[in-house]
Coordinates of C-alpha atoms in Angstrom, one line a residue:
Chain A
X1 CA 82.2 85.8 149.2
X2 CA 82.2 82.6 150.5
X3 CA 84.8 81.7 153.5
X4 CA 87.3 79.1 152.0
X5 CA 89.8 78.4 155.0
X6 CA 93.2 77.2 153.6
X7 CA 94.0 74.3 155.8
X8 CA 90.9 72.0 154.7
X9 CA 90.3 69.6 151.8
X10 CA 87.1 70.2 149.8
X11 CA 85.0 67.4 148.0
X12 CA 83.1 69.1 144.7
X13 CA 79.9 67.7 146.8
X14 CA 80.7 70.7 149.1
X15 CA 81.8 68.9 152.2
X16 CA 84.8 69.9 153.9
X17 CA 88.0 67.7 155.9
X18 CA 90.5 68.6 158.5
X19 CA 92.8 65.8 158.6
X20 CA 94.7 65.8 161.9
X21 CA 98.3 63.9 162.7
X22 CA 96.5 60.7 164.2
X23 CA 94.9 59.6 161.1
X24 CA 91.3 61.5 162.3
X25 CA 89.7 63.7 160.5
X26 CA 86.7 66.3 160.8
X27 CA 84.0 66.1 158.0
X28 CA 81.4 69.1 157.7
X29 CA 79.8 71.2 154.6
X30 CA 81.2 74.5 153.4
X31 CA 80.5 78.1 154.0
X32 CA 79.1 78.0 150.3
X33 CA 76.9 74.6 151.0
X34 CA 75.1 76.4 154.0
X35 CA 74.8 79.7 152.7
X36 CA 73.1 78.2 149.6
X37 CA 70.8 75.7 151.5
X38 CA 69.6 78.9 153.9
X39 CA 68.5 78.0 157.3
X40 CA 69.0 74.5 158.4
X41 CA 66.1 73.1 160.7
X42 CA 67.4 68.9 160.8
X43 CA 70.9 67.1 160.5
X44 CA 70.4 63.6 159.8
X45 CA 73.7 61.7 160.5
X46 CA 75.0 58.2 160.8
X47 CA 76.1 56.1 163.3
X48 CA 78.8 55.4 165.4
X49 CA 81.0 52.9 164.0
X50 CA 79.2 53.2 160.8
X51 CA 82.0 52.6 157.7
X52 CA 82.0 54.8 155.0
X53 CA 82.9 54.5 151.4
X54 CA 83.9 57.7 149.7
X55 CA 81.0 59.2 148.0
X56 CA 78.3 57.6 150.1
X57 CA 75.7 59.9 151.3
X58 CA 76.3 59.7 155.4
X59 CA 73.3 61.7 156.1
X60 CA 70.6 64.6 155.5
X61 CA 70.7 68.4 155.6
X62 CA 67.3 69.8 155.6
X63 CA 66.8 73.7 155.1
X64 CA 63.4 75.1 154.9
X65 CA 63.5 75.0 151.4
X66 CA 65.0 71.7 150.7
X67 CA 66.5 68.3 151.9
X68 CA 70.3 67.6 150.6
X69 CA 72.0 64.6 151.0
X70 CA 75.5 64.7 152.2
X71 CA 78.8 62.6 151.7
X72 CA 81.6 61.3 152.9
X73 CA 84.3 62.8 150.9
X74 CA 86.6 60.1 151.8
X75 CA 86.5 56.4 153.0
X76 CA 86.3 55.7 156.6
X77 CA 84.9 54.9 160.2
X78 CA 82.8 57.3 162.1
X79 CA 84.3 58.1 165.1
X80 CA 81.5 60.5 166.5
X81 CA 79.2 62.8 165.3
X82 CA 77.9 66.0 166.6
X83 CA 74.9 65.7 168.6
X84 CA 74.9 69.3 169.6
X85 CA 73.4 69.9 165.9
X86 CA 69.8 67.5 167.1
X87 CA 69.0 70.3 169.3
X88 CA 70.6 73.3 167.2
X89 CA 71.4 72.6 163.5
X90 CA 71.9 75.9 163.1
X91 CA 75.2 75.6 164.2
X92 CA 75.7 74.6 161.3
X93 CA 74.4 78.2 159.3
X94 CA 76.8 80.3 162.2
X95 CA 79.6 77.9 162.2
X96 CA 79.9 75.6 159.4
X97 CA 84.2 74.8 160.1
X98 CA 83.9 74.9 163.8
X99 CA 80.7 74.2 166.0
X100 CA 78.8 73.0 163.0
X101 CA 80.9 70.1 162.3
X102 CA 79.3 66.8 161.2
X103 CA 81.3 63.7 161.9
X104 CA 84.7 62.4 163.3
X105 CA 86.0 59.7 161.0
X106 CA 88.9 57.3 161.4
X107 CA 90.1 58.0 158.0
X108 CA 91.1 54.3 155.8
X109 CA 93.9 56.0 153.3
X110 CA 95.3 59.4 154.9
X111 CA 96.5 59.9 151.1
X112 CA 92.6 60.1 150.0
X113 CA 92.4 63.1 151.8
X114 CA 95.4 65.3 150.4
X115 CA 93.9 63.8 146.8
X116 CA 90.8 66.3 147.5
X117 CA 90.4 70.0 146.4
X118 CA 92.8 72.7 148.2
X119 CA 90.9 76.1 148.8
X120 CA 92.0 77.6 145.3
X121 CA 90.5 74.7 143.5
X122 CA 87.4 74.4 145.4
X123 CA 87.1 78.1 145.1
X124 CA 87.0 77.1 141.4
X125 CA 84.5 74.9 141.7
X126 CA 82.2 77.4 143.2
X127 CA 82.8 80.0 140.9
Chain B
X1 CA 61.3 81.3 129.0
X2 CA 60.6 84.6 129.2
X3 CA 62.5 86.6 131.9
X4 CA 60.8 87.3 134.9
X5 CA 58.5 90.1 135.5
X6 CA 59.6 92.6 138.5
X7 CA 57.9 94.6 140.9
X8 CA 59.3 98.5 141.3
X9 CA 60.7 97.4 144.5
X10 CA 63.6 95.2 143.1
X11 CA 66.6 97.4 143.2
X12 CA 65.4 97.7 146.8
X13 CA 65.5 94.4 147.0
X14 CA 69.2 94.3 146.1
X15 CA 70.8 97.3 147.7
X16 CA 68.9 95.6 151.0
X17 CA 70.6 92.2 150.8
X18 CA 67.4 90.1 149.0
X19 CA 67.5 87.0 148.1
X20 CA 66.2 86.6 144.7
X21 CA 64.0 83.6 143.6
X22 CA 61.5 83.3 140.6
X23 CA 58.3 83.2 142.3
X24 CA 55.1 82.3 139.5
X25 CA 57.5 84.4 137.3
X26 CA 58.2 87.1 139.3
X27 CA 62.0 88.0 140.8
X28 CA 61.3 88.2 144.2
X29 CA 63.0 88.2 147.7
X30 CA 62.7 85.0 149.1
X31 CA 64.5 86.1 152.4
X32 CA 67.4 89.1 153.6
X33 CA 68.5 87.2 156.3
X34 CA 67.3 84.7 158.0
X35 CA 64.0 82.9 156.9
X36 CA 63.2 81.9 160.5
X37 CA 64.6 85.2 161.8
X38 CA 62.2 86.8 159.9
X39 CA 59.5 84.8 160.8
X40 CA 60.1 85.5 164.3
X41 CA 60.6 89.4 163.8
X42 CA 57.4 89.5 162.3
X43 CA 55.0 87.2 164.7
X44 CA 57.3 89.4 168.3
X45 CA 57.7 92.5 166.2
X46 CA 57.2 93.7 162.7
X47 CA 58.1 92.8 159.0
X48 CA 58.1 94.9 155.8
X49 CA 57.0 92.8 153.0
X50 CA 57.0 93.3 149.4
X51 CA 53.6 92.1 147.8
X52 CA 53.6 94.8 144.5
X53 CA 53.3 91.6 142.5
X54 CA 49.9 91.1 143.7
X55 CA 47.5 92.0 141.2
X56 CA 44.4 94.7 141.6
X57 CA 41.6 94.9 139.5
X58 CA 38.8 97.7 139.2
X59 CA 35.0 96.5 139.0
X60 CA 33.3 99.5 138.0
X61 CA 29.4 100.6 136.5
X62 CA 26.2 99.9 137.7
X63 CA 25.7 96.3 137.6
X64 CA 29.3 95.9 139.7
X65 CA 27.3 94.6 142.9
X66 CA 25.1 92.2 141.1
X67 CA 28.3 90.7 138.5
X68 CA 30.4 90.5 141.7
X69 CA 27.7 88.4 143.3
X70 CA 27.8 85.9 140.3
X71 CA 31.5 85.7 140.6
X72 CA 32.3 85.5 144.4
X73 CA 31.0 82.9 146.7
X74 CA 31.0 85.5 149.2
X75 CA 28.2 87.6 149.9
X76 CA 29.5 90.9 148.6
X77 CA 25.8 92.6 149.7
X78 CA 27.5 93.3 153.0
X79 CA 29.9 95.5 151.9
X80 CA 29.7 98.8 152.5
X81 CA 32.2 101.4 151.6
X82 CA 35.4 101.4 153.4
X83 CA 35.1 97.4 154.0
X84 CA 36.8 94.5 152.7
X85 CA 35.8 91.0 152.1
X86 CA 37.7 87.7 151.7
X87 CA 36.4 85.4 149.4
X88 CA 37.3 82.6 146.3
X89 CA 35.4 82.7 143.0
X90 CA 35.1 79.4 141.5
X91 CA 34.4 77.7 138.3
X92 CA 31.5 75.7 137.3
X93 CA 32.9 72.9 138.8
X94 CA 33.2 74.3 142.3
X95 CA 37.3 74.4 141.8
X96 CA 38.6 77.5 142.7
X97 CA 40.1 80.2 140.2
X98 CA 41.4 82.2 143.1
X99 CA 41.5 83.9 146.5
X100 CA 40.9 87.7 146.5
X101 CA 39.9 90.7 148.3
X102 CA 37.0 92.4 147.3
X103 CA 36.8 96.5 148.8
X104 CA 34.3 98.4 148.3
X105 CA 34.7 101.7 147.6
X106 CA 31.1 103.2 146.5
X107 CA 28.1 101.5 145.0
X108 CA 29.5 101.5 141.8
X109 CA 33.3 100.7 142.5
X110 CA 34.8 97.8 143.8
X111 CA 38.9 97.3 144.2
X112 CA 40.4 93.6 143.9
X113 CA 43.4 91.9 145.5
X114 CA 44.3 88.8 143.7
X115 CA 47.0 86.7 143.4
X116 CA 50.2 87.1 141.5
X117 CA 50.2 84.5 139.7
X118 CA 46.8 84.0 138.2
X119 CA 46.6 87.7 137.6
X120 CA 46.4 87.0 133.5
X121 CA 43.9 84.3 134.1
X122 CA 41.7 86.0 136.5
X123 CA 41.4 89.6 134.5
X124 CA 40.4 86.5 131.3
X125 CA 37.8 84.7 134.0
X126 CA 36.5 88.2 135.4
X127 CA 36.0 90.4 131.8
X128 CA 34.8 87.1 130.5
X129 CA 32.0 86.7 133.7
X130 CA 31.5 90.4 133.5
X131 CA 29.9 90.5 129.7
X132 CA 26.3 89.6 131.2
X133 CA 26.4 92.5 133.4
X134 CA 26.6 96.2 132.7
X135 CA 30.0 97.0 134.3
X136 CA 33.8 96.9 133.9
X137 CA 36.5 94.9 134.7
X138 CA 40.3 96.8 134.3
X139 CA 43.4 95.1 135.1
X140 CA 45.4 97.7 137.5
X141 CA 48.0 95.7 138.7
X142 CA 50.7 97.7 136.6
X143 CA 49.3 100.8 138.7
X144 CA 49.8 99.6 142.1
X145 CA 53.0 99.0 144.5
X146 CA 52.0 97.1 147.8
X147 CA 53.6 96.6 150.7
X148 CA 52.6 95.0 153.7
X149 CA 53.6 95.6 157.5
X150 CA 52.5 93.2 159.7
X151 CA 53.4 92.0 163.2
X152 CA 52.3 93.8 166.6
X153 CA 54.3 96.9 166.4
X154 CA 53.4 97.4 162.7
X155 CA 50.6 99.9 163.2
X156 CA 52.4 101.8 165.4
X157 CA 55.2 102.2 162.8
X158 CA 53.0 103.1 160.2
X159 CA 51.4 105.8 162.4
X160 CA 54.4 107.5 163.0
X161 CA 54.5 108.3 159.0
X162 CA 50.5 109.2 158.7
X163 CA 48.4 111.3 159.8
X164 CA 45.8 108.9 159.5
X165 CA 43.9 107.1 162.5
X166 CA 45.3 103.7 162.0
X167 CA 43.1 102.6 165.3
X168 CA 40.3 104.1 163.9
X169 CA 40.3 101.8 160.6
X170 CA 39.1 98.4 162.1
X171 CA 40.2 94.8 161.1
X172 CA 39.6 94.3 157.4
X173 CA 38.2 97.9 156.5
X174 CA 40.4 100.8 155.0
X175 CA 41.0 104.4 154.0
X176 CA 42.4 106.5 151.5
X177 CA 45.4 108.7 153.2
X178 CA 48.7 109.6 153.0
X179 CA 51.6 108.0 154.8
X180 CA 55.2 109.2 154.2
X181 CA 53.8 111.7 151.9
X182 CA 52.6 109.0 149.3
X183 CA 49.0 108.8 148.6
X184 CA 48.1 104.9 150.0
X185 CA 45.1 102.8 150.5
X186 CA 45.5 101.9 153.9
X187 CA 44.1 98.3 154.3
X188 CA 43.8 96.7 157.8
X189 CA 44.4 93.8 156.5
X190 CA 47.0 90.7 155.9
X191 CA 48.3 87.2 155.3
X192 CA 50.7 86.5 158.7
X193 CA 48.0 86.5 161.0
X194 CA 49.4 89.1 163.1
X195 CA 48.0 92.9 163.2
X196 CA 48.6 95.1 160.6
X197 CA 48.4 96.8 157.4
X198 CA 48.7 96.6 153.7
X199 CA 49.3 99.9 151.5
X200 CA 48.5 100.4 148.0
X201 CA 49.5 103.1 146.1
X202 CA 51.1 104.3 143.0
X203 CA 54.2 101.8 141.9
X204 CA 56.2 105.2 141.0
X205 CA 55.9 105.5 144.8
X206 CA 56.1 102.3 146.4
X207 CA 60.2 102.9 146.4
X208 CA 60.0 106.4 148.8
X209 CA 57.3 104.3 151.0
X210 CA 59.0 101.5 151.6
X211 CA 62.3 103.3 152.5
X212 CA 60.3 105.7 155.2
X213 CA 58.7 102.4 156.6
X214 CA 62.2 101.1 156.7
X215 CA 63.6 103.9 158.6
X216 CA 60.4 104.4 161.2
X217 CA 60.6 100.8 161.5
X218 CA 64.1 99.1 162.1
X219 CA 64.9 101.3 165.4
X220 CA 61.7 99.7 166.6
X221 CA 63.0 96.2 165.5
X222 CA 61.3 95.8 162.0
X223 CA 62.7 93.8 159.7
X224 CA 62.4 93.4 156.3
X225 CA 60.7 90.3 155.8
X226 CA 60.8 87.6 152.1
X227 CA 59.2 85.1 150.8
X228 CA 59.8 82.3 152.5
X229 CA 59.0 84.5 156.1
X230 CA 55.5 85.2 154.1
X231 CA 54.7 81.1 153.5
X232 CA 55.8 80.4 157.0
X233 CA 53.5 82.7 158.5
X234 CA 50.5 82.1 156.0
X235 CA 50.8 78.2 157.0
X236 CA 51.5 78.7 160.9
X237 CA 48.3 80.9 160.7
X238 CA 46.6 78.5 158.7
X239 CA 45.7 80.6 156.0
X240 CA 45.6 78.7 152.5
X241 CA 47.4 79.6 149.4
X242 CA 46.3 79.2 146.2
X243 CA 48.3 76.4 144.2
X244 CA 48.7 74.3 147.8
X245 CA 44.8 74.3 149.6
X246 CA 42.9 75.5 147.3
X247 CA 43.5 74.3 143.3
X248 CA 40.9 74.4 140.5
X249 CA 40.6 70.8 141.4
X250 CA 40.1 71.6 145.2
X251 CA 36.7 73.4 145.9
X252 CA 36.4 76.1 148.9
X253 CA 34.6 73.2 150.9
X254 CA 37.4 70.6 150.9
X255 CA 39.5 73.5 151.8
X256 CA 37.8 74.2 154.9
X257 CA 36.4 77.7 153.2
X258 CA 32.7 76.8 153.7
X259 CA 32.8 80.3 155.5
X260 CA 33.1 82.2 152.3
X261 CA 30.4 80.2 150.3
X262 CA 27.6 81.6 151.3
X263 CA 24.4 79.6 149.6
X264 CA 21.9 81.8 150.9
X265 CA 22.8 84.6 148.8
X266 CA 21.1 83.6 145.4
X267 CA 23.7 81.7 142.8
X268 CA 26.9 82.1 141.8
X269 CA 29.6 80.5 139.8
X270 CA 29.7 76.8 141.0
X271 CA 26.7 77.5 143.5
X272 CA 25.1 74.4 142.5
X273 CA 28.0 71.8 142.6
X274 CA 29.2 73.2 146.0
X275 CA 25.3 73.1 147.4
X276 CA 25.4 69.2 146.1
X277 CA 29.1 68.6 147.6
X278 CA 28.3 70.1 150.7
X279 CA 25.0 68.0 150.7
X280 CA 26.9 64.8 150.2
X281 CA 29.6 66.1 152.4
X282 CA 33.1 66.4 150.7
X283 CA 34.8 63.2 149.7
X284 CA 38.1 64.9 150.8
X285 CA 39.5 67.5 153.0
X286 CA 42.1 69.8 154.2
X287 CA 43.7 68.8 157.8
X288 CA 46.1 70.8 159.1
X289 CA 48.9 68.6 161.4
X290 CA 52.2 69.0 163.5
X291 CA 54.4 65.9 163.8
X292 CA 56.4 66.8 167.4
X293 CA 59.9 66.7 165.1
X294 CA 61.9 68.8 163.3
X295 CA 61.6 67.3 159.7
X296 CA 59.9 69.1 157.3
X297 CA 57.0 66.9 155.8
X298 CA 57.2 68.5 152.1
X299 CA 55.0 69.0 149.8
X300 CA 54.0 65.7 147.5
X301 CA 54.7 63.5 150.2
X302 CA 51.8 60.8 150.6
X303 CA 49.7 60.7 154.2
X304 CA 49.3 57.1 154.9
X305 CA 46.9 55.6 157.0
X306 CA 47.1 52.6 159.8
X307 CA 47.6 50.1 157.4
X308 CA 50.2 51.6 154.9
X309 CA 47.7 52.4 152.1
X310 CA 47.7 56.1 151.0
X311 CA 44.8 58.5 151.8
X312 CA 46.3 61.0 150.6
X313 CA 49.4 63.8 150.1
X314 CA 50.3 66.6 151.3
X315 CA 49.9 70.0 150.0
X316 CA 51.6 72.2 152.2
X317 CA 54.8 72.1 154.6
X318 CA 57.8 74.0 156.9
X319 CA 58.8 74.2 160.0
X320 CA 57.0 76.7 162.8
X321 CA 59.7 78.6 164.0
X322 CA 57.6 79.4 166.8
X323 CA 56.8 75.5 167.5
X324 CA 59.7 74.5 166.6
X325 CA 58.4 71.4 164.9
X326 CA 57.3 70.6 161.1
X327 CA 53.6 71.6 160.7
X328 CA 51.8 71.0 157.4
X329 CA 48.9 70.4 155.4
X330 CA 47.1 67.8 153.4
X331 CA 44.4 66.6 151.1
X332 CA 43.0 63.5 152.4
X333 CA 40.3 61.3 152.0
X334 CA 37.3 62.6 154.3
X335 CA 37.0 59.2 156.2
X336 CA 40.8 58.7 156.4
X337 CA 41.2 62.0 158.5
X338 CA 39.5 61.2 161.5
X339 CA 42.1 57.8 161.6
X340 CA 45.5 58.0 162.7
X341 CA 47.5 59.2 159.9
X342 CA 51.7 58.9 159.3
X343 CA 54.0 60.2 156.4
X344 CA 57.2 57.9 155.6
X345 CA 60.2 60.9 155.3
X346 CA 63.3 59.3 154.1
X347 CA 62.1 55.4 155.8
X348 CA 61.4 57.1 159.5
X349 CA 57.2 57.0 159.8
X350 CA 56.3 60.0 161.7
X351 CA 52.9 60.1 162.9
X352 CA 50.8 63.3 162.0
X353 CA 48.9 64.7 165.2
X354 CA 45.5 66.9 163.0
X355 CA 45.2 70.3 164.8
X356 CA 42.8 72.9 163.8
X357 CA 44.5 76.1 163.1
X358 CA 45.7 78.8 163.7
X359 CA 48.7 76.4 165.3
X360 CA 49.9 79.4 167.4
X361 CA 47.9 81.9 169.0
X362 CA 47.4 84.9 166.7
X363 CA 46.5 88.9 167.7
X364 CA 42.8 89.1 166.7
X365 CA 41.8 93.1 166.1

């Protein structure tokens, strides 16, 4: 079973969002989106200051069985992104809602995010 | 599509937390836990792998030595029994129709290891080759259940179950014995590059074996080992596999194989194309490379030279979870691979540094 935490937002792209009070927001991929791409080896990710539409890929997940684009699930400004994952994407396989997450976005339309899946519909998605 | 075959081992696979994948039609493991984990467990420890899919072949009668020296580009006259012999066995054209083991067992009777997925194919290509001579050719692989424990601890987990000599079998010879109580051909042989062995024996008893190597094994740090461990290794090592090195389209020679093509021993299939190709010199070649990053260089991907133009593609790629970079393989033009040579992945160039395998250093026995 797939870990689903309640107090995200999901894209159907399997990406994940933690919207906190000041309008930021974490972005990563899911428990399911790990588990299926196996053991990550590279986490290509954008820029700082890069602006992001919703549903542009912001970077690359490669496993060793494939290469998976990833994207923004909703419009914004990267922030930051993770650097720890350049020297240990795996982070990403052990702890894909904490230490594996991807980017730190200034979010455009805080409404975009509560728009996304909740857990029980992402869960859907999933099967 | 029909569904796809399995080996006796795939409820195994299941209660032991496999991950299955269609592999040349067969529903296999491609990894329990952790493909890089098992990769590791296997090259600092040992790994349990499932290979009943391969396929075995009896070559039996009185002409067996003389067809199999037609077939092979090995020289199979050097066998004796209780040896085994690597080898490919081409068509006319010098492409290769597979990679095998030959073992002899007595003058008359030879045992093959071939590849799972040109089992059908080969038996076709073998009884077909075998007509001129007075011997057999019988598809076994139903018959067999193989395992394979490799890594540096392997033979001593196997020796706890048998009371076999395993140190007394030397690299690439075996013996008939027992181990757990189930009747094996014990093969010290194997496709990670590490020490080890392979067992044979009957699939109704492949199940029971591979459960006693499981328990001897795991308090000693085995693990069970997939797929996608078994490509790793195979590349790291720099052993080819067929589909990727070595195609019908890619002769023994371009595959760095001129070991097994021995010209001295009378002709064989191909025998003359290769002689003329190795002659000439072959117009391409397999290079082995690393790239000092993490990106995996996958298969397809075109090698480009200085100037942009491509020389090239690549056949074979992962990342060495011993290195820790991407290493690879590719078919390039002969006169392209002593320039520098890049791949483009995703609009970064990274430059490919040729090595000569193995890329890490491997147990010889």
């Amino acid at each position: 079973m797939s870990n689903i935490p309640a107090d995200l937002r999901y894209a159907k792209s399997h990406e994940w969002v933690k919207l906190a009070a000041d309008g930021t927001a974490l972005v990563g991929i899911t428990d399911y989106a790990q588990n299926s791409l196996g053991d990550i080896t590279f986490v290509q990710l954008p820029k700082v200051g890069a602006a992001l539409k919703a549903g542009e890929t912001f970077g690359v997940v490669e496993s060793v069985k494939a290469a998976s684009d990833v994207y923004a699930p909703v419009a914004g400004t990267v922030l930051e992104v993770n650097q720890a994952l350049d020297a240990n994407p795996e982070k990403v396989n052990a702890s894909p809602y904490a230490d594996g997450w991807m980017l730190k976005l200034q979010v455009a339309d805080a409404a975009a995010v509560a728009a996304l899946l909740d857990a029980a519909g992402y869960a859907a998605v999933i099967g | 599509m029909s569904a796809p075959q399995i080996t006796p081992l795939n409820a195994f696979h299941r209660r032991h937390g496999g991950r299955m994948v269609d592999f040349a039609g067969w529903d296999m493991p491609v990894q329990y836990r952790s493909i890089l984990e098992e990769h590791k467990a296997v090259r600092q420890r040992a790994g349990l792998f499932d290979v009943s899919h391969m396929g075995e072949a009896d070559v039996k009668g009185p002409e067996a030595l003389k067809f199999l020296q037609r077939l092979v580009s090995n020289d199979c006259s050097k066998l004796f029994p209780g040896r085994v012999l690597y080898t490919v066995m081409c068509y006319p054209n010098g492409g290769v129709v597979d990679d095998l083991l030959v073992y002899m067992r007595g003058p008359d009777d030879y045992f093959l290891c071939i590849n799972a997925g040109n089992i059908t194919k080969d038996i076709a290509w073998m009884q077909e080759q075998a007509k001129a001579f007075n011997c057999t050719v019988t598809d076994r692989s139903a018959d067999y259940g193989q395992l394979a424990v490799q890594g540096p601890l392997a033979v001593g987990i196997v020796q706890i179950l048998t009371n076999s000599d395993l140190a007394g079998i030397k690299y690439y010879h075996f013996a008939d014995g027992e181990v757990a109580g189930v009747k094996c051909i014990i093969s010290r042989t194997g496709y990670t590059g590490e020490d080890g062995v392979e067992l044979y024996c009957a699939a109704g008893d492949v199940e029971k074996l591979a459960e006693a190597v499981l328990a001897a094994g795991v308090p000693l740090g085995l693990e069970l080992a997939g797929l996608g461990a078994r490509d790793s290794l195979r590349l790291e090592a720099g052993f080819p596999l067929y589909g990727h090195e070595i195609t019908q389209d890619i002769s023994p020679l371009t595959a760095g194989l001129g070991w097994v093509v021995k010209f001295d021993k009378g002709p064989f299939v191909g025998s003359d194309v290769l002689a003329a190709e190795k002659a000439k010199g072959p117009a391409k070649k397999i290079v082995f490379f690393k790239t000092g990053d993490r990106r995996i260089i996958r298969a397809e991907s075109s090698v480009l030279d200085a100037s942009g133009a491509t020389v090239g593609r690549v056949v074979s790629g992962t990342l060495s979870p011993i290195l820790n970079e991407a290493i690879g393989s590719a078919l390039v033009e002969a006169a392209a691979a002593t320039q520098p040579l890049a791949v483009d992945v995703r609009g970064t160039k990274l430059n490919l540094q040729l090595v000569k395998p193995p890329f890490v250093p491997l147990k010889k026995s």
